[in-house]
Coordinates of C-alpha atoms in Angstrom, one line a residue:
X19 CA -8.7 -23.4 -20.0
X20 CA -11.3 -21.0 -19.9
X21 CA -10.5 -18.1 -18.1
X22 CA -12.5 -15.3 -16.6
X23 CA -12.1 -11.6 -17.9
X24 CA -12.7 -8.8 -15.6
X25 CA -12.2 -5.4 -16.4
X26 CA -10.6 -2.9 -14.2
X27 CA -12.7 0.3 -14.6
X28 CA -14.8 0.5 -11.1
X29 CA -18.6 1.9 -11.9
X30 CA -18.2 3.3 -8.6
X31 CA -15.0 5.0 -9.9
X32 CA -17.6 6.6 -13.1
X33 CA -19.6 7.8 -10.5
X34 CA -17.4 9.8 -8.4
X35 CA -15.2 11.0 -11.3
X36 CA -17.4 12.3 -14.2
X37 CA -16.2 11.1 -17.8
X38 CA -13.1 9.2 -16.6
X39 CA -10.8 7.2 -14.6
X40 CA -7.6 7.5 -11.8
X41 CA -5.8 4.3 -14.0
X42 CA -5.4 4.4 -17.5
X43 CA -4.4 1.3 -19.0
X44 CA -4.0 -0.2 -22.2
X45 CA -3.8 -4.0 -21.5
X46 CA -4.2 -4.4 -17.8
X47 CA -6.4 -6.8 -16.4
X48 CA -6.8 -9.0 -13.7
X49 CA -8.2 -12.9 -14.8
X50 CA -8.9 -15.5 -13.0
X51 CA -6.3 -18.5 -12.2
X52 CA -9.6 -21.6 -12.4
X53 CA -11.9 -21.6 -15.0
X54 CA -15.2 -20.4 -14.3
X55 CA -14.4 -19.0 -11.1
X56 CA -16.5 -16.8 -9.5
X57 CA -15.3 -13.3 -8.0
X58 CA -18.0 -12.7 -5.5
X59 CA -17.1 -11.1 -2.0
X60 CA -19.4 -10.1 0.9
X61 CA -17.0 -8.0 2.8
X62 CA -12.9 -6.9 2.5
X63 CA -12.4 -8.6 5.5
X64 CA -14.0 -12.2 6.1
X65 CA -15.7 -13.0 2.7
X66 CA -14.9 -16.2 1.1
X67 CA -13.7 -16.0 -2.1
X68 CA -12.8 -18.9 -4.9
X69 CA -10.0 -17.8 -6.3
X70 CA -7.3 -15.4 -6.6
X71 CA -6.4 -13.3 -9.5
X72 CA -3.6 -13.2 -12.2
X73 CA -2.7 -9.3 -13.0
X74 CA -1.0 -7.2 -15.7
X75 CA 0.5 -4.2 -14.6
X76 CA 2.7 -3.7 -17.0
X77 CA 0.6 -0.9 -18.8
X78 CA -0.4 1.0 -15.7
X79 CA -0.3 4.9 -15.7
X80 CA -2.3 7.2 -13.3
X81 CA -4.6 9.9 -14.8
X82 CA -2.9 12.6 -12.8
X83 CA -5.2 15.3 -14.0
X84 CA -8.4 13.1 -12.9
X85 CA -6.7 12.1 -9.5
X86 CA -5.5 15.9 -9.3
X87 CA -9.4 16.7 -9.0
X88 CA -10.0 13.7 -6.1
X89 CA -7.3 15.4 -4.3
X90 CA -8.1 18.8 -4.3
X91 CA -11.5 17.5 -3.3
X92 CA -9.8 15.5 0.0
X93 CA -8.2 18.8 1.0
X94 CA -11.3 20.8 0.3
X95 CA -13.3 18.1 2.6
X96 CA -10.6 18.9 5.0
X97 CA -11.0 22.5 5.2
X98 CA -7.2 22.7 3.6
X99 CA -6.1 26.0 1.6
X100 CA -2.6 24.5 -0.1
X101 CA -0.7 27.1 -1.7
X102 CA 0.3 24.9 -4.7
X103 CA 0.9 25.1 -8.3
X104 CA -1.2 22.2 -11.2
X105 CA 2.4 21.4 -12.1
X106 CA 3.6 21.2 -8.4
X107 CA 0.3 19.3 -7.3
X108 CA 1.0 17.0 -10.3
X109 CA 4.3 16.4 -9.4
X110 CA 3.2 15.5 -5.7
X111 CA 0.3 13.2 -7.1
X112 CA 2.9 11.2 -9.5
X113 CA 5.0 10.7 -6.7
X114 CA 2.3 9.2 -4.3
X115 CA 1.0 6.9 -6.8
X116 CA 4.2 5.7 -8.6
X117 CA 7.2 6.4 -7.5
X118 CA 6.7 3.6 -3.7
X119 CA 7.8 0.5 -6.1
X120 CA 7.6 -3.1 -4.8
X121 CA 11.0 -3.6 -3.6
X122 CA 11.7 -7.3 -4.6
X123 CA 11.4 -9.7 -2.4
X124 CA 13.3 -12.2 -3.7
X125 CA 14.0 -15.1 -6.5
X126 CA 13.7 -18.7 -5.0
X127 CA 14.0 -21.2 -7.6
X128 CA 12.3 -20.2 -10.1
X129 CA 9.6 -18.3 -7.8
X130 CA 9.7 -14.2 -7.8
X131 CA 8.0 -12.8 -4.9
X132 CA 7.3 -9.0 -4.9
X133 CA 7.1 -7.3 -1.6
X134 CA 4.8 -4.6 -0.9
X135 CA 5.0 -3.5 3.1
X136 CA 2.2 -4.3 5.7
X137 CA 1.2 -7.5 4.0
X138 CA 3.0 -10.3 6.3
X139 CA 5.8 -9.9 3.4
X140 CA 8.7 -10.7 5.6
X141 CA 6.8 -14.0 6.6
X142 CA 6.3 -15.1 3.1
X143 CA 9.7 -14.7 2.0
X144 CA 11.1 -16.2 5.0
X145 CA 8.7 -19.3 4.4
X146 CA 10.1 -19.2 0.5
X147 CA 13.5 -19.5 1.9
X148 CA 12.8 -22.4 3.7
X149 CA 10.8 -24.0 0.7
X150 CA 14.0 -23.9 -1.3
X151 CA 16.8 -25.3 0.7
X152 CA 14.6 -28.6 0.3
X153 CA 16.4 -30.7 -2.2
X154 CA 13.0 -32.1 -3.8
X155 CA 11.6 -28.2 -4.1
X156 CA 10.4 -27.7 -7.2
X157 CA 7.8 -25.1 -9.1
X158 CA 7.4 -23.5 -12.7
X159 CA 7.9 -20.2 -13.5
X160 CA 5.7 -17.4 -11.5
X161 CA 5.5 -14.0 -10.6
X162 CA 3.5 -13.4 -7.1
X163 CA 2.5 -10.8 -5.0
X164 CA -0.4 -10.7 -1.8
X165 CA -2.2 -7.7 -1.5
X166 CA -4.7 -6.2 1.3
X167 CA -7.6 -3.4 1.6
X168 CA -6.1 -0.5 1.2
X169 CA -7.6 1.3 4.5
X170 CA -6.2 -1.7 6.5
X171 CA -3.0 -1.6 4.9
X172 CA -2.9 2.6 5.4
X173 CA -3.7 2.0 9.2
X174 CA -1.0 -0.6 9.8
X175 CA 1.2 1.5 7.9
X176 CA 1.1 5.0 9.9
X177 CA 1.7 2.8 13.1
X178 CA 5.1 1.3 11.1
X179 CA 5.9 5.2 10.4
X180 CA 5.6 6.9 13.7
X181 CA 7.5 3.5 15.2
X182 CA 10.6 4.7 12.5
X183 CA 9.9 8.1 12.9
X184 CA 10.1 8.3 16.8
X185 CA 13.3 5.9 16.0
X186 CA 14.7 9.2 13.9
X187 CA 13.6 11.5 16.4
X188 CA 15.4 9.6 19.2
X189 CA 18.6 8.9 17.0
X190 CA 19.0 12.0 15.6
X191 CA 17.6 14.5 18.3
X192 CA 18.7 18.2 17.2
X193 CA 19.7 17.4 13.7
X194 CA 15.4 17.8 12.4
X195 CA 14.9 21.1 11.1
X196 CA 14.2 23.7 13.1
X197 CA 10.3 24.5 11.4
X198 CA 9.5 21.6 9.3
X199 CA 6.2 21.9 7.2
X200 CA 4.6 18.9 8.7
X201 CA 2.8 19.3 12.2
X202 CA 1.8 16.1 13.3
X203 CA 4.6 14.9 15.5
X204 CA 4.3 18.4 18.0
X205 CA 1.6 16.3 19.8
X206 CA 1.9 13.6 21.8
X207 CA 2.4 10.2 20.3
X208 CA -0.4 7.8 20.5
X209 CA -2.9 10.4 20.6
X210 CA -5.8 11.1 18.1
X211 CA -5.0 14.4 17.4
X212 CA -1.3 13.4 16.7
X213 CA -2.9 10.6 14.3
X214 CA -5.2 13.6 12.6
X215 CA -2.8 16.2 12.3
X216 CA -0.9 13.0 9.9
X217 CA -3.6 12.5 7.7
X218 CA -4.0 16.5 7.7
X219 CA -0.4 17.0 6.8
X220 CA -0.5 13.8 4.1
X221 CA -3.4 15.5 2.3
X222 CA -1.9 18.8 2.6
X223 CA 1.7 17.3 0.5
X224 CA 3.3 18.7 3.9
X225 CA 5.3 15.2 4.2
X226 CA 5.3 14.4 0.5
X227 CA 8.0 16.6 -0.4
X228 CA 10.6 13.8 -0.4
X229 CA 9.3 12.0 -2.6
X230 CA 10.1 14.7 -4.9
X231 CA 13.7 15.4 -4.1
X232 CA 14.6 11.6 -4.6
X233 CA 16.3 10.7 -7.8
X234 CA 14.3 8.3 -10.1
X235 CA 15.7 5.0 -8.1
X236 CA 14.8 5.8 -4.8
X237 CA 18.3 5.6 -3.1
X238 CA 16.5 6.1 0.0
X239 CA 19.9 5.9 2.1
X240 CA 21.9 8.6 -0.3
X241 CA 24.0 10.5 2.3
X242 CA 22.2 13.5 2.0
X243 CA 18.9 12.0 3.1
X244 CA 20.7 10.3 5.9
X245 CA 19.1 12.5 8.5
X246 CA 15.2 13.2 7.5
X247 CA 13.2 11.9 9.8
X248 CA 10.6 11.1 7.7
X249 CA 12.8 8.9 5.1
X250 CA 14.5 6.8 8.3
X251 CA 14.3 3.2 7.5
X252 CA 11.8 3.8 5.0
X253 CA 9.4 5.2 7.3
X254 CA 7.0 7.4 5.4
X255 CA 7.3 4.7 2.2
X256 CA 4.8 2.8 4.4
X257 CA 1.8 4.8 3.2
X258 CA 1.8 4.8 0.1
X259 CA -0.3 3.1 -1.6
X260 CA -0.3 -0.6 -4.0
X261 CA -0.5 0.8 -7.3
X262 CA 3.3 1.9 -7.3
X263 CA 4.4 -1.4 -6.2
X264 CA 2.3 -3.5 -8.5
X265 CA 3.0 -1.6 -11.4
X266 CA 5.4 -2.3 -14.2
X267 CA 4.9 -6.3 -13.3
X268 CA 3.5 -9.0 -15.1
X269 CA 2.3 -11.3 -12.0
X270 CA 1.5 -14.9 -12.4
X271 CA -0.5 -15.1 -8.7
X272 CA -1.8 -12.3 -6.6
X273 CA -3.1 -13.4 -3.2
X274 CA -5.1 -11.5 -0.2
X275 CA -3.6 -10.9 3.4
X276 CA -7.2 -11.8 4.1
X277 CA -7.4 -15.4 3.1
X278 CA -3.6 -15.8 3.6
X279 CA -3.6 -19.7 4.4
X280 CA -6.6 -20.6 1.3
X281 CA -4.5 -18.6 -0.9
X282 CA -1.3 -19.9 -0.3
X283 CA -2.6 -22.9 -1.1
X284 CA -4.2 -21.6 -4.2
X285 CA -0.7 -20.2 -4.7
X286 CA 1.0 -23.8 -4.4
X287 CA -1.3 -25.3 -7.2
X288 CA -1.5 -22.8 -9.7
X289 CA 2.6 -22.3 -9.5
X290 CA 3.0 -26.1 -8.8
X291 CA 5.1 -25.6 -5.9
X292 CA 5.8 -29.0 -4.5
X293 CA 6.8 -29.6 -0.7
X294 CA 5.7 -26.2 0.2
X295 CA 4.6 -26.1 3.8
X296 CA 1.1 -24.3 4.9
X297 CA 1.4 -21.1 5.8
X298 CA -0.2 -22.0 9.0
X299 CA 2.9 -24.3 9.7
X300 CA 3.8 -21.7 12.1
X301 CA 6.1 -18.5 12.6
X302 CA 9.3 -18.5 10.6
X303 CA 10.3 -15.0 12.1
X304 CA 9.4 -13.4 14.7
X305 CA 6.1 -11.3 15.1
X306 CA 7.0 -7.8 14.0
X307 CA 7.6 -5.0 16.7
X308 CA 5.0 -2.7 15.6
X309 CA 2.1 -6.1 15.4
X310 CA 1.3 -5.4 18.9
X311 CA 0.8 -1.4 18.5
X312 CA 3.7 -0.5 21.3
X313 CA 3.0 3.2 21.0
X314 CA -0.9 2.9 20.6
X315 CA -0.8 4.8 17.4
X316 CA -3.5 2.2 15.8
X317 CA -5.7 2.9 18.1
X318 CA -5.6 6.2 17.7
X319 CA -5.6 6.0 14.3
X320 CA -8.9 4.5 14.2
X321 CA -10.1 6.6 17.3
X322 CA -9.5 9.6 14.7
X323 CA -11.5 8.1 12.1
X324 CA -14.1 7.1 13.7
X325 CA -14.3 10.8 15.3
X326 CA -14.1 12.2 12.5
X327 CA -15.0 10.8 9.6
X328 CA -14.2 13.1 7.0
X329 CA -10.0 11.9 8.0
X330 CA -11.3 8.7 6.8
X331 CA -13.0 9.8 4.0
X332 CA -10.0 11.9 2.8
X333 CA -7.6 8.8 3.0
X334 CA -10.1 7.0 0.8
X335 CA -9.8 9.1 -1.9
X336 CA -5.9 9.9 -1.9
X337 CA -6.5 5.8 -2.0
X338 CA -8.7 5.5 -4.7
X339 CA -6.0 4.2 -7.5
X340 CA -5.8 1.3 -5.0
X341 CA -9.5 0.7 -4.7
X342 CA -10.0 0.9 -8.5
X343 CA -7.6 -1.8 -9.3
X344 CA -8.7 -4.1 -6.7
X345 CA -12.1 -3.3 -5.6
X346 CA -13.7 -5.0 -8.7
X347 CA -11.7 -8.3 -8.5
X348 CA -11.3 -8.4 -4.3
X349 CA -14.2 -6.7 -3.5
X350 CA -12.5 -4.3 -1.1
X351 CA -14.3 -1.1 -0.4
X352 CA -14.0 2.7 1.7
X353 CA -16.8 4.1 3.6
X354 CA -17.3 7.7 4.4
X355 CA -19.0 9.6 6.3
X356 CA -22.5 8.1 7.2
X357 CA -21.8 4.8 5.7
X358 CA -21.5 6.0 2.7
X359 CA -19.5 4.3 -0.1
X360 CA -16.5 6.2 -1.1
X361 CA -14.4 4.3 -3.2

């Protein structure tokens, strides 16, 4: 077949970041699974698209001195004087962008399904496990993934943190140090302010220390970490962004959240999946806790954003690796201030 080179350096990217680029890569690309198809999108979220995109990651790094500079300019836009060294900030930026791998999601048959958090994940590999206890289930070889914009993704994410946060808080009650460097959670949860004084502390490295401390593996449940708040369940893993779970990874199919049923059956064809129900079928689990925003943190979330748009124009840009990878080949974009394009 013919198939469909794009490229994965974002002119938008060249615009914002003089003479270079947050990814370097070497081989990456994204093509597309059907020859000739086209990769046009109107919009991240209801834009109909014609097919979805085969990825190599496997040659993935991050430019940390060029993302250094997009994150000194989030703090900057944020009024934010952070007493850090280049080596420390590099260490923090690395960390962000690398270290949040996919954690796997499974091997059914001979499907391999990578799961990256806030993308109806659970669902899919609960729907896999059904697929393969059929006797006549059968597919060839393929590595998938489903992937969402990155601002959507980040929103749904903070309310999955403060849910496991206010878990840790409630769990273990005197045992959080006595003057942590992050702020937010002194106000009251499921306010704006609570939901700005996050994105302030994020920007700031003030909750990105762990990240740091971990060893290379991630044992997020190593008993010394037992009791941080900001590790419980995973919580502050959430937020990070794509790149570090997509990296490293050959994948065969990547789908959108977006166009979940269309892609799924994209997904079915171009892995040959046979007797694979619609993801439409209905619910295999039940609807997450956190889906219907119990503490009203996604509201305020985007009440915060909306109030002040230089919060959402500072998560843009700690999300920009996301938006450079994708944006060309998914069309997702971040808008400032104004309505002005950001990434």
């Amino acid at each position: 077949k013919m198939i469909r080179l794009y490229t994965l350096t974002s002119p938008y990217i060249l615009a914002m970041v003089a003479g270079g680029t947050i990814i370097n890569m070497v081989k990456s690309r994204f093509t597309s699974v059907k020859s000739g198809a086209s990769n046009s999108v109107t919009s991240s979220s209801n834009a109909k698209k014609t097919a979805p995109f085969e990825l190599d990651a496997t040659d993935w790094d991050i430019d940390t001195k060029e993302f250094a500079a997009t994150w000194a300019q989030s703090q900057s836009l944020l009024g934010l004087n952070v007493d850090a060294t280049e080596q420390q900030r590099y260490d923090q930026i690395k960390n962000w962008n690398l270290n949040c791998q996919a954690r796997s999601g499974g091997g059914f048959k001979d499907l391999s399904f990578s799961l990256i958090d806030k993308v109806a994940s659970e669902e899919i590999a609960a729907k896999m496990r059904v697929w393969q206890q059929k006797p006549e289930a059968s597919s060839r070889k393929c590595t998938i993934a489903y992937v969402r914009d990155p601002l959507a993704r980040f929103i749904s994410a903070y309310v999955e943190f403060e849910w496991r946060f206010t878990q840790a808080e409630n769990e273990y009650k005197d045992d959080i140090l006595d003057t942590p460097v992050y702020k937010f959670h002194n106000y009251e949860l499921g306010s704006k302010e609570r939901a700005a004084a996050f994105v302030r502390d994020l920007v700031a490295f003030n909750v990105l220390d762990w990240l740091h401390e971990l060893p290379p593996n991630l044992s997020w449940f190593d008993e010394r970490m037992h009791k941080n708040h900001l590790l419980h369940r995973n919580a502050i893993a959430h937020v990070c962004p794509l790149v570090g779970r997509l990296r490293d990874q050959n994948f065969d199919f990547v789908g959108q959240l977006e166009h979940m049923s269309s892609d799924w059956e994209l997904m079915a064809d171009h892995c040959e999946i046979k007797h694979l129900d619609g993801f439409d079928s209905g619910l295999t689990i039940e609807p997450h806790v956190t889906s219907s925003d119990p503490q009203g943190t996604k509201k305020a979330i985007k009440s915060a954003f909306k109030d002040d748009c230089k919060l959402k124009t500072a998560i843009c840009q700690l999300l920009s690796a996301d938006y450079e990878i994708l944006s060309d080949n998914f069309n997702y974009t971040c808008v400032g201030c104004n309505n002005e394009f950001v990434w």
